[in-house]
Tab-separated table of C-alpha atoms in Angstrom:
chain	number	residue	atom	x	y	z
M	48	MET	CA	0.037	-0.088	0.107
M	49	SER	CA	1.052	3.146	-0.798
M	50	MET	CA	2.258	5.526	2.348
M	51	SER	CA	0.737	8.566	1.443
M	52	ARG	CA	-2.408	6.942	1.832
M	53	ARG	CA	-1.509	6.250	5.081
M	54	ILE	CA	0.264	9.459	6.406
M	55	ALA	CA	-2.310	12.051	7.361
M	56	PRO	CA	-1.214	15.742	7.486
M	57	PHE	CA	-1.567	15.514	11.244
M	58	HIS	CA	0.741	12.331	11.183
M	59	LEU	CA	3.354	14.980	9.535
M	60	ASP	CA	2.699	17.605	12.432
M	61	VAL	CA	3.605	14.977	14.966
M	62	LEU	CA	6.520	13.612	13.436
M	63	LYS	CA	7.534	17.352	12.828
M	64	GLU	CA	7.349	17.873	16.495
M	65	ALA	CA	9.312	14.503	17.113
M	66	GLY	CA	12.020	15.849	14.747
M	67	ASN	CA	12.094	19.340	16.494
M	68	ILE	CA	12.784	17.957	19.976
M	69	GLY	CA	15.427	15.775	18.561
M	70	ALA	CA	17.013	18.895	16.389
M	71	GLY	CA	16.637	20.898	19.702
M	72	HIS	CA	18.804	18.438	21.419
M	73	ALA	CA	21.328	18.156	18.592
M	74	ALA	CA	21.589	21.802	18.303
M	75	THR	CA	22.633	22.146	22.347
M	76	ALA	CA	25.050	19.278	21.678
M	77	LEU	CA	26.703	20.979	18.602
M	78	SER	CA	26.678	24.452	20.426
M	79	SER	CA	28.433	23.103	23.352
M	80	LEU	CA	31.282	21.043	20.939
M	81	LEU	CA	31.917	24.232	18.850
M	82	ALA	CA	31.353	26.771	21.907
M	83	LYS	CA	29.124	28.286	19.384
M	84	ASP	CA	25.835	29.581	18.790
M	85	ILE	CA	23.918	26.775	16.687
M	86	ASP	CA	20.324	27.247	15.102
M	87	MET	CA	18.219	24.719	14.231
M	88	LYS	CA	15.213	25.531	11.889
M	89	VAL	CA	11.993	23.884	12.445
M	90	PRO	CA	12.091	20.376	10.721
M	91	GLN	CA	10.252	20.305	7.269
M	92	VAL	CA	8.441	16.579	7.217
M	93	LYS	CA	8.059	15.816	3.411
M	94	LEU	CA	6.804	12.419	1.701
M	95	GLU	CA	8.362	12.494	-1.601
M	96	PRO	CA	8.049	9.907	-4.431
M	97	PHE	CA	11.333	8.825	-5.601
M	98	HIS	CA	11.524	10.561	-9.066
M	99	MET	CA	10.689	14.215	-7.283
M	100	LEU	CA	13.622	13.474	-4.599
M	101	GLY	CA	16.615	15.193	-7.020
M	102	ASP	CA	14.474	18.577	-6.465
M	103	THR	CA	13.948	18.759	-2.920
M	104	LEU	CA	18.137	19.250	-2.494
M	105	ARG	CA	19.169	23.174	-2.682
M	106	GLU	CA	21.559	23.789	-5.665
M	107	ASP	CA	24.639	24.872	-3.614
M	108	MET	CA	24.171	21.247	-1.928
M	109	GLU	CA	25.034	19.330	-5.282
M	110	THR	CA	28.187	18.362	-3.965
M	111	VAL	CA	28.485	17.471	-0.177
M	112	ALA	CA	30.197	16.017	2.652
M	113	ALA	CA	27.827	13.335	4.033
M	114	ILE	CA	28.182	11.533	7.167
M	115	TYR	CA	25.686	8.584	7.301
M	116	PHE	CA	24.169	6.449	9.813
M	117	ARG	CA	21.923	3.144	9.485
M	118	ILE	CA	19.721	2.976	12.541
M	119	ASP	CA	18.843	-0.333	13.847
M	120	GLY	CA	16.539	-1.077	16.986
M	121	GLU	CA	12.803	-0.951	17.357
M	122	VAL	CA	12.579	1.702	14.752
M	123	THR	CA	15.109	1.528	11.539
M	124	GLY	CA	16.113	3.999	9.222
M	125	SER	CA	18.626	6.072	7.828
M	126	MET	CA	20.087	9.488	9.105
M	127	PHE	CA	22.768	11.735	7.093
M	128	PHE	CA	24.530	15.099	8.366
M	129	MET	CA	25.285	16.794	5.027
M	130	LEU	CA	27.490	19.872	4.397
M	131	PRO	CA	28.139	21.656	1.410
M	132	VAL	CA	31.640	20.404	0.461
M	133	LYS	CA	32.834	24.054	0.455
M	134	GLU	CA	31.806	24.302	3.903
M	135	ALA	CA	32.945	21.157	5.203
M	136	SER	CA	36.617	22.241	5.263
M	137	SER	CA	36.638	25.246	7.432
M	138	PHE	CA	33.828	23.192	9.676
M	139	ALA	CA	36.822	20.360	10.255
M	140	GLN	CA	39.165	23.190	10.907
M	141	LYS	CA	37.157	24.692	13.732
M	142	LEU	CA	36.555	21.633	15.036
M	143	THR	CA	40.467	20.379	15.261
M	144	GLY	CA	41.946	23.640	15.616
M	145	ASP	CA	44.112	22.912	12.656
M	146	SER	CA	43.893	25.050	9.662
M	147	SER	CA	45.682	22.279	7.151
M	148	GLN	CA	42.590	20.069	7.619
M	149	LYS	CA	40.694	19.810	4.382
M	150	ILE	CA	37.843	18.078	2.797
M	151	THR	CA	37.517	18.065	-0.803
M	152	VAL	CA	36.425	16.070	-3.525
M	153	SER	CA	39.739	15.075	-4.640
M	154	ASN	CA	41.435	15.249	-1.295
M	155	THR	CA	40.466	14.797	2.244
M	156	THR	CA	42.691	14.613	5.428
M	157	GLU	CA	41.973	11.444	7.785
M	158	LEU	CA	41.666	13.601	10.842
M	159	ALA	CA	39.186	15.993	9.129
M	160	VAL	CA	37.309	12.768	8.422
M	161	SER	CA	37.028	11.991	12.039
M	162	ALA	CA	36.504	15.243	13.278
M	163	LEU	CA	33.404	15.434	10.902
M	164	SER	CA	32.147	11.407	11.953
M	165	GLU	CA	32.513	12.753	15.159
M	166	ALA	CA	30.509	15.777	14.874
M	167	GLY	CA	27.874	13.721	13.034
M	168	ASN	CA	27.999	11.032	15.643
M	169	ILE	CA	27.138	13.700	18.573
M	170	LEU	CA	24.404	14.966	16.065
M	171	ALA	CA	22.722	11.766	15.456
M	172	GLY	CA	23.290	10.274	19.134
M	173	SER	CA	21.610	13.268	20.939
M	174	TYR	CA	18.932	13.464	18.060
M	175	LEU	CA	18.074	9.570	18.648
M	176	THR	CA	18.454	9.763	22.146
M	177	ALA	CA	15.826	12.482	22.560
M	178	LEU	CA	13.561	10.750	20.118
M	179	ALA	CA	14.159	7.330	22.079
M	180	ASP	CA	12.832	9.267	25.425
M	181	PHE	CA	10.285	10.632	23.599
M	182	THR	CA	8.783	7.880	21.992
M	183	ARG	CA	10.231	5.113	24.677
M	184	LEU	CA	11.368	3.277	21.398
M	185	ASN	CA	15.102	1.724	21.097
M	186	LEU	CA	17.004	3.406	18.334
M	187	ILE	CA	20.810	2.656	17.796
M	188	PRO	CA	23.015	3.969	15.026
M	189	SER	CA	25.656	2.223	13.285
M	190	PRO	CA	29.156	3.431	12.932
M	191	PRO	CA	29.413	6.332	10.748
M	192	GLY	CA	30.015	6.201	7.088
M	193	PHE	CA	32.078	8.638	5.252
M	194	ALA	CA	31.455	10.034	1.389
M	195	VAL	CA	32.175	13.265	-0.594
M	196	ASP	CA	29.747	13.006	-3.457
M	197	MET	CA	26.548	14.319	-5.173
M	198	ALA	CA	23.982	15.041	-2.431
M	199	SER	CA	21.285	12.909	-4.660
M	200	ALA	CA	23.437	9.853	-5.209
M	201	ILE	CA	24.164	9.834	-1.059
M	202	LEU	CA	20.379	9.916	-0.513
M	203	SER	CA	19.651	7.417	-3.199
M	204	TYR	CA	21.779	4.984	-1.278
M	205	ALA	CA	19.612	4.943	1.529
M	206	LEU	CA	16.143	4.544	-0.189
M	207	VAL	CA	17.588	1.650	-2.114
M	208	PRO	CA	17.106	-0.822	0.505
M	209	LEU	CA	13.443	0.371	1.120
M	210	SER	CA	12.474	0.746	-2.244
M	211	ALA	CA	11.406	-2.704	-2.510
M	212	ALA	CA	8.590	-1.795	-0.417
M	213	ALA	CA	7.980	1.720	-0.806
M	214	ASP	CA	7.697	4.484	-3.980
M	215	GLU	CA	7.981	7.512	-1.782
M	216	ALA	CA	10.235	8.494	1.027
M	217	LEU	CA	9.484	10.123	4.365
M	218	ILE	CA	12.111	13.045	4.801
M	219	ILE	CA	12.308	14.416	8.325
M	220	GLU	CA	15.021	17.605	7.234
M	221	THR	CA	16.545	20.079	9.441
M	222	GLU	CA	18.443	22.793	8.440
M	223	ILE	CA	21.827	23.579	10.675
M	224	ILE	CA	23.213	26.760	10.973
M	225	GLU	CA	25.721	28.938	12.997
M	226	ASN	CA	24.264	32.090	14.425
M	227	GLY	CA	25.787	34.936	13.281
M	228	ARG	CA	26.899	37.074	10.596
M	229	GLU	CA	26.264	35.415	7.099
M	230	SER	CA	29.771	36.011	5.921
M	231	ASN	CA	31.158	34.454	9.157
M	232	ARG	CA	29.302	31.462	9.119
M	233	ALA	CA	31.128	27.879	9.040
M	234	LEU	CA	28.326	25.918	9.502
M	235	ASN	CA	25.192	25.519	7.067
M	236	GLY	CA	24.296	21.947	6.947
M	237	PHE	CA	21.478	19.551	6.578
M	238	PHE	CA	20.232	16.834	8.745
M	239	PHE	CA	17.953	14.058	7.338
M	240	PHE	CA	16.249	11.516	8.931
M	241	LEU	CA	14.521	8.799	6.703
M	242	PRO	CA	12.389	6.253	8.792
M	243	ASP	CA	11.868	3.124	7.129
M	244	PRO	CA	8.359	2.636	5.759
M	245	GLY	CA	7.670	-0.385	8.261
M	246	SER	CA	8.831	2.233	11.333
M	247	LEU	CA	6.387	4.746	10.708
M	248	GLY	CA	3.486	3.001	12.264
M	249	LYS	CA	5.191	2.306	15.518
M	250	ILE	CA	6.643	6.164	15.773
M	251	LEU	CA	3.090	7.055	15.413
M	252	GLN	CA	1.869	4.270	17.707
M	253	SER	CA	4.501	5.271	20.402
M	254	LEU	CA	3.231	8.773	20.267
M	255	GLY	CA	-0.209	7.909	20.825
M	256	VAL	CA	-1.383	8.667	17.602
M	257	PRO	CA	-3.705	6.053	15.778
M	258	GLU	CA	-2.383	5.538	12.258
M	259	ASP	CA	-5.578	5.308	10.235
M	260	GLU	CA	-8.166	8.117	11.596
H	194	MET	CA	15.344	24.526	-29.056
H	195	ASN	CA	17.461	21.905	-27.230
H	196	ASN	CA	15.839	20.669	-24.288
H	197	VAL	CA	16.938	18.294	-21.713
H	198	ILE	CA	14.534	15.638	-20.703
H	199	ARG	CA	14.827	14.802	-17.113
H	200	VAL	CA	14.400	11.109	-15.868
H	201	GLY	CA	14.124	10.931	-12.123
H	202	MET	CA	14.822	7.887	-9.401
H	203	ALA	CA	12.458	5.111	-10.326
H	204	ASP	CA	11.642	6.911	-13.413
H	205	ILE	CA	11.619	6.088	-17.472
H	206	ASN	CA	11.832	8.858	-20.151
H	207	PHE	CA	12.276	8.945	-24.248
H	208	ALA	CA	13.722	11.779	-25.605
H	209	ALA	CA	14.050	12.466	-29.578
H	210	SER	CA	16.862	14.771	-30.894
H	211	PRO	CA	17.851	17.523	-30.495
H	212	SER	CA	16.518	16.953	-26.986
H	213	THR	CA	18.711	15.393	-24.804
H	214	ILE	CA	17.910	13.080	-21.893
H	215	ARG	CA	19.544	13.154	-18.302
H	216	THR	CA	19.265	11.598	-14.952
H	217	SER	CA	21.176	12.798	-12.065
H	218	GLY	CA	22.786	11.384	-8.636
H	219	LEU	CA	23.004	7.901	-10.173
H	220	GLY	CA	24.610	6.048	-6.418
H	221	SER	CA	24.461	1.941	-6.458
H	222	CYS	CA	21.127	2.861	-9.121
H	223	VAL	CA	21.919	1.934	-12.886
H	224	GLY	CA	20.915	4.475	-15.360
H	225	VAL	CA	20.490	2.530	-18.633
H	226	VAL	CA	20.096	3.848	-21.969
H	227	ILE	CA	18.671	2.003	-25.290
H	228	TYR	CA	18.577	3.470	-28.486
H	229	ASP	CA	18.144	2.244	-32.149
H	230	GLU	CA	21.386	3.272	-34.700
H	231	LYS	CA	18.749	4.657	-37.303
H	232	LEU	CA	16.449	6.529	-34.858
H	233	ASN	CA	17.444	9.400	-33.301
H	234	ILE	CA	15.506	8.609	-29.964
H	235	GLY	CA	16.795	7.577	-26.582
H	236	GLY	CA	14.950	5.677	-23.759
H	237	MET	CA	16.418	5.871	-20.309
H	238	ALA	CA	15.521	4.534	-16.984
H	239	HIS	CA	16.956	4.837	-13.517
H	240	ILE	CA	16.616	1.455	-12.054
H	241	MET	CA	16.978	1.012	-8.292
H	242	LEU	CA	16.875	-2.812	-8.021
H	243	PRO	CA	17.833	-5.717	-10.003
H	244	ASP	CA	13.989	-7.834	-9.784
H	245	SER	CA	10.474	-6.930	-9.885
H	246	SER	CA	9.771	-9.920	-7.705
H	247	MET	CA	11.707	-8.378	-5.168
H	248	SER	CA	8.599	-5.768	-4.899
H	249	ARG	CA	6.780	-5.940	-1.575
H	250	GLY	CA	4.087	-3.317	-2.417
H	251	GLY	CA	0.767	-3.720	-4.371
H	252	ILE	CA	1.362	-2.246	-8.216
H	253	VAL	CA	5.092	-2.541	-9.439
H	254	GLN	CA	6.475	0.665	-10.589
H	255	ARG	CA	8.157	-0.605	-13.545
H	256	ALA	CA	10.906	1.925	-13.923
H	257	LYS	CA	12.285	0.739	-10.885
H	258	TYR	CA	13.187	-2.568	-11.619
H	259	ALA	CA	15.914	-3.846	-14.083
H	260	ASP	CA	13.420	-6.568	-15.416
H	261	THR	CA	10.796	-4.214	-16.088
H	262	ALA	CA	12.483	-1.342	-17.181
H	263	VAL	CA	14.511	-2.920	-19.999
H	264	THR	CA	11.343	-4.895	-21.042
H	265	ASP	CA	9.298	-1.348	-21.379
H	266	LEU	CA	12.358	0.454	-22.993
H	267	VAL	CA	12.763	-2.611	-25.594
H	268	SER	CA	8.794	-2.732	-26.469
H	269	TYR	CA	8.802	1.052	-27.089
H	270	PHE	CA	11.231	0.695	-29.882
H	271	HIS	CA	9.568	-2.408	-31.141
H	272	SER	CA	6.256	-0.287	-31.355
H	273	LYS	CA	8.195	2.253	-33.597
H	274	CYS	CA	8.856	-0.084	-36.176
H	275	LYS	CA	7.333	-0.588	-39.138
H	276	GLU	CA	5.904	-4.331	-40.000
H	277	GLY	CA	9.117	-6.539	-41.169
H	278	GLU	CA	11.421	-4.025	-39.977
H	279	THR	CA	14.302	-5.201	-38.000
H	280	VAL	CA	15.540	-3.278	-34.882
H	281	ARG	CA	19.086	-3.429	-34.057
H	282	LEU	CA	18.999	-2.084	-30.404
H	283	LYS	CA	21.948	-0.818	-28.508
H	284	ALA	CA	22.520	0.094	-24.802
H	285	LYS	CA	24.829	2.019	-22.627
H	286	ILE	CA	24.760	2.011	-19.015
H	287	ALA	CA	26.341	3.638	-15.869
H	288	GLY	CA	26.075	3.587	-12.357
H	289	GLY	CA	26.319	0.670	-9.750
H	290	ALA	CA	28.493	2.095	-7.319
H	291	GLN	CA	29.265	1.378	-3.914
H	292	MET	CA	28.921	4.868	-2.149
H	293	PHE	CA	29.769	3.522	1.476
H	294	GLN	CA	32.102	1.435	2.918
H	295	PHE	CA	30.821	-0.506	6.119
H	296	SER	CA	32.131	-3.604	7.920
H	297	THR	CA	29.044	-4.804	8.346
H	298	SER	CA	27.751	-4.450	4.850
H	299	THR	CA	24.542	-6.331	4.319
H	300	GLU	CA	23.741	-8.074	1.049
H	301	LEU	CA	21.584	-5.257	0.591
H	302	PHE	CA	24.203	-2.627	0.630
H	303	ARG	CA	26.068	-4.412	-2.266
H	304	ILE	CA	23.033	-3.631	-4.318
H	305	GLY	CA	25.025	-1.506	-6.866
H	306	PRO	CA	27.113	-4.759	-8.482
H	307	ARG	CA	23.805	-6.490	-8.446
H	308	ASN	CA	22.028	-4.015	-10.464
H	309	VAL	CA	24.674	-3.669	-13.122
H	310	GLU	CA	24.486	-7.444	-13.338
H	311	ALA	CA	20.676	-7.595	-13.469
H	312	VAL	CA	20.529	-5.114	-16.258
H	313	LYS	CA	23.196	-6.820	-18.600
H	314	GLU	CA	21.110	-10.245	-18.165
H	315	GLN	CA	18.220	-8.354	-19.475
H	316	LEU	CA	20.098	-6.891	-21.988
H	317	LYS	CA	21.336	-10.007	-23.349
H	318	LYS	CA	17.970	-11.722	-22.687
H	319	ARG	CA	16.163	-9.027	-25.173
H	320	LYS	CA	18.940	-9.411	-27.717
H	321	VAL	CA	20.508	-5.806	-26.791
H	322	ILE	CA	23.884	-5.020	-27.710
H	323	LEU	CA	25.553	-3.499	-24.511
H	324	MET	CA	28.082	-1.081	-26.497
H	325	ASN	CA	29.775	0.605	-23.434
H	326	GLU	CA	29.200	1.005	-19.738
H	327	ASP	CA	30.758	3.025	-16.743
H	328	THR	CA	29.858	1.018	-13.866
H	329	GLY	CA	31.220	0.227	-10.376
H	330	GLY	CA	33.746	2.290	-8.109
H	331	SER	CA	32.533	4.289	-5.332
H	332	SER	CA	31.178	7.657	-6.894
H	333	GLY	CA	27.880	9.147	-7.794
H	334	ARG	CA	27.255	9.836	-11.586
H	335	THR	CA	24.946	12.101	-13.683
H	336	ILE	CA	24.502	10.869	-17.217
H	337	GLU	CA	23.303	12.778	-20.512
H	338	PHE	CA	22.576	11.064	-23.792
H	339	ASP	CA	22.108	12.735	-26.690
H	340	PRO	CA	20.094	10.871	-29.332
H	341	ALA	CA	21.775	12.620	-32.477
H	342	THR	CA	25.226	11.346	-31.857
H	343	LYS	CA	24.142	8.388	-29.612
H	344	LYS	CA	27.328	9.712	-27.096
H	345	LEU	CA	26.369	9.240	-23.313
H	346	TYR	CA	28.048	11.767	-21.164
H	347	ILE	CA	29.092	11.044	-17.469
H	348	ARG	CA	29.927	13.377	-14.725
H	349	THR	CA	31.355	12.443	-11.393
H	350	VAL	CA	32.263	14.845	-8.782
H	351	ASN	CA	35.899	14.013	-8.969
H	352	LYS	CA	36.753	13.155	-12.124
H	353	GLY	CA	34.791	15.362	-14.303
H	354	GLU	CA	33.106	14.344	-17.653
H	355	LYS	CA	33.547	12.067	-20.033
H	356	ALA	CA	31.841	10.520	-22.869
H	357	ILE	CA	31.136	6.764	-23.895
């Protein structure tokens, strides 16, 4: 059955609220890591058919540095932290305090990858902990995977395993920005959570929302 | 005017020159292009999975699977043919990368190579000649086919553009 027939607008609102709580915690964690004021925009929750997915990505997100987590437990899914590649280096430099660190399409230093992966770990971990507390469901992230590539190719990686059961994906998307003067921003990234189709019912149920209302 | 026809994920489409046809962000998915040497038409599908028997949904979205997508591309060209005419269909394929390396990679995460294999098998079965391929590796690809020149342009973020 198509997901859109089971997901009503108010379900999306519930998921947005769950995303909001997760994102709030992640922003706090990242703020203390960077000692900067980090803001997260209110999450967008979208149900998109696969053939439309490329259109959801912004133009400057064409080439990104991405940290990927597979989520296991009572709720399964995929989680991504993506930065435009031109901002990834300066973010890695801030994290390591080392201006020689680089993340580019052809040349990436090992320490920069670890730093970015660790930031991703902290973001995903605090997001999932908040979501787990909220839903009383168990969510465990895999070790991080790292890639610099086209954002749409990276997103599709998460969609393939679930594409046998679905024709559309539910995406909870949160924009992460560093508060401050536009020109000084080191961080302007995106955080994506894509619960597997089978997990949606569990999330909604645990939040006390009947699936077909 | 030159127009670019877009093909989304799990999508299929056709273009006649001077239009070109493009799909972006092929990761483990495979882009397959089928054309006839005499016609200035190209058909393209963005395939996600090897076989429609894997479908756990209700209606099968045919462009998503190697078997059904290749069948549909081929029958489009057969329907374009006059009676008694023979078609010599050719194909070019790209994609099937493994974008992330995980130590705990399950069979599903090796889907790229399996997609490539399945597409090749289907092409063989339908007597379509595979002319060129750019598959495997760990990079995403954006591809664009020009039905006039039969060239497939392939762009990756770290190697720039090439044509096969």
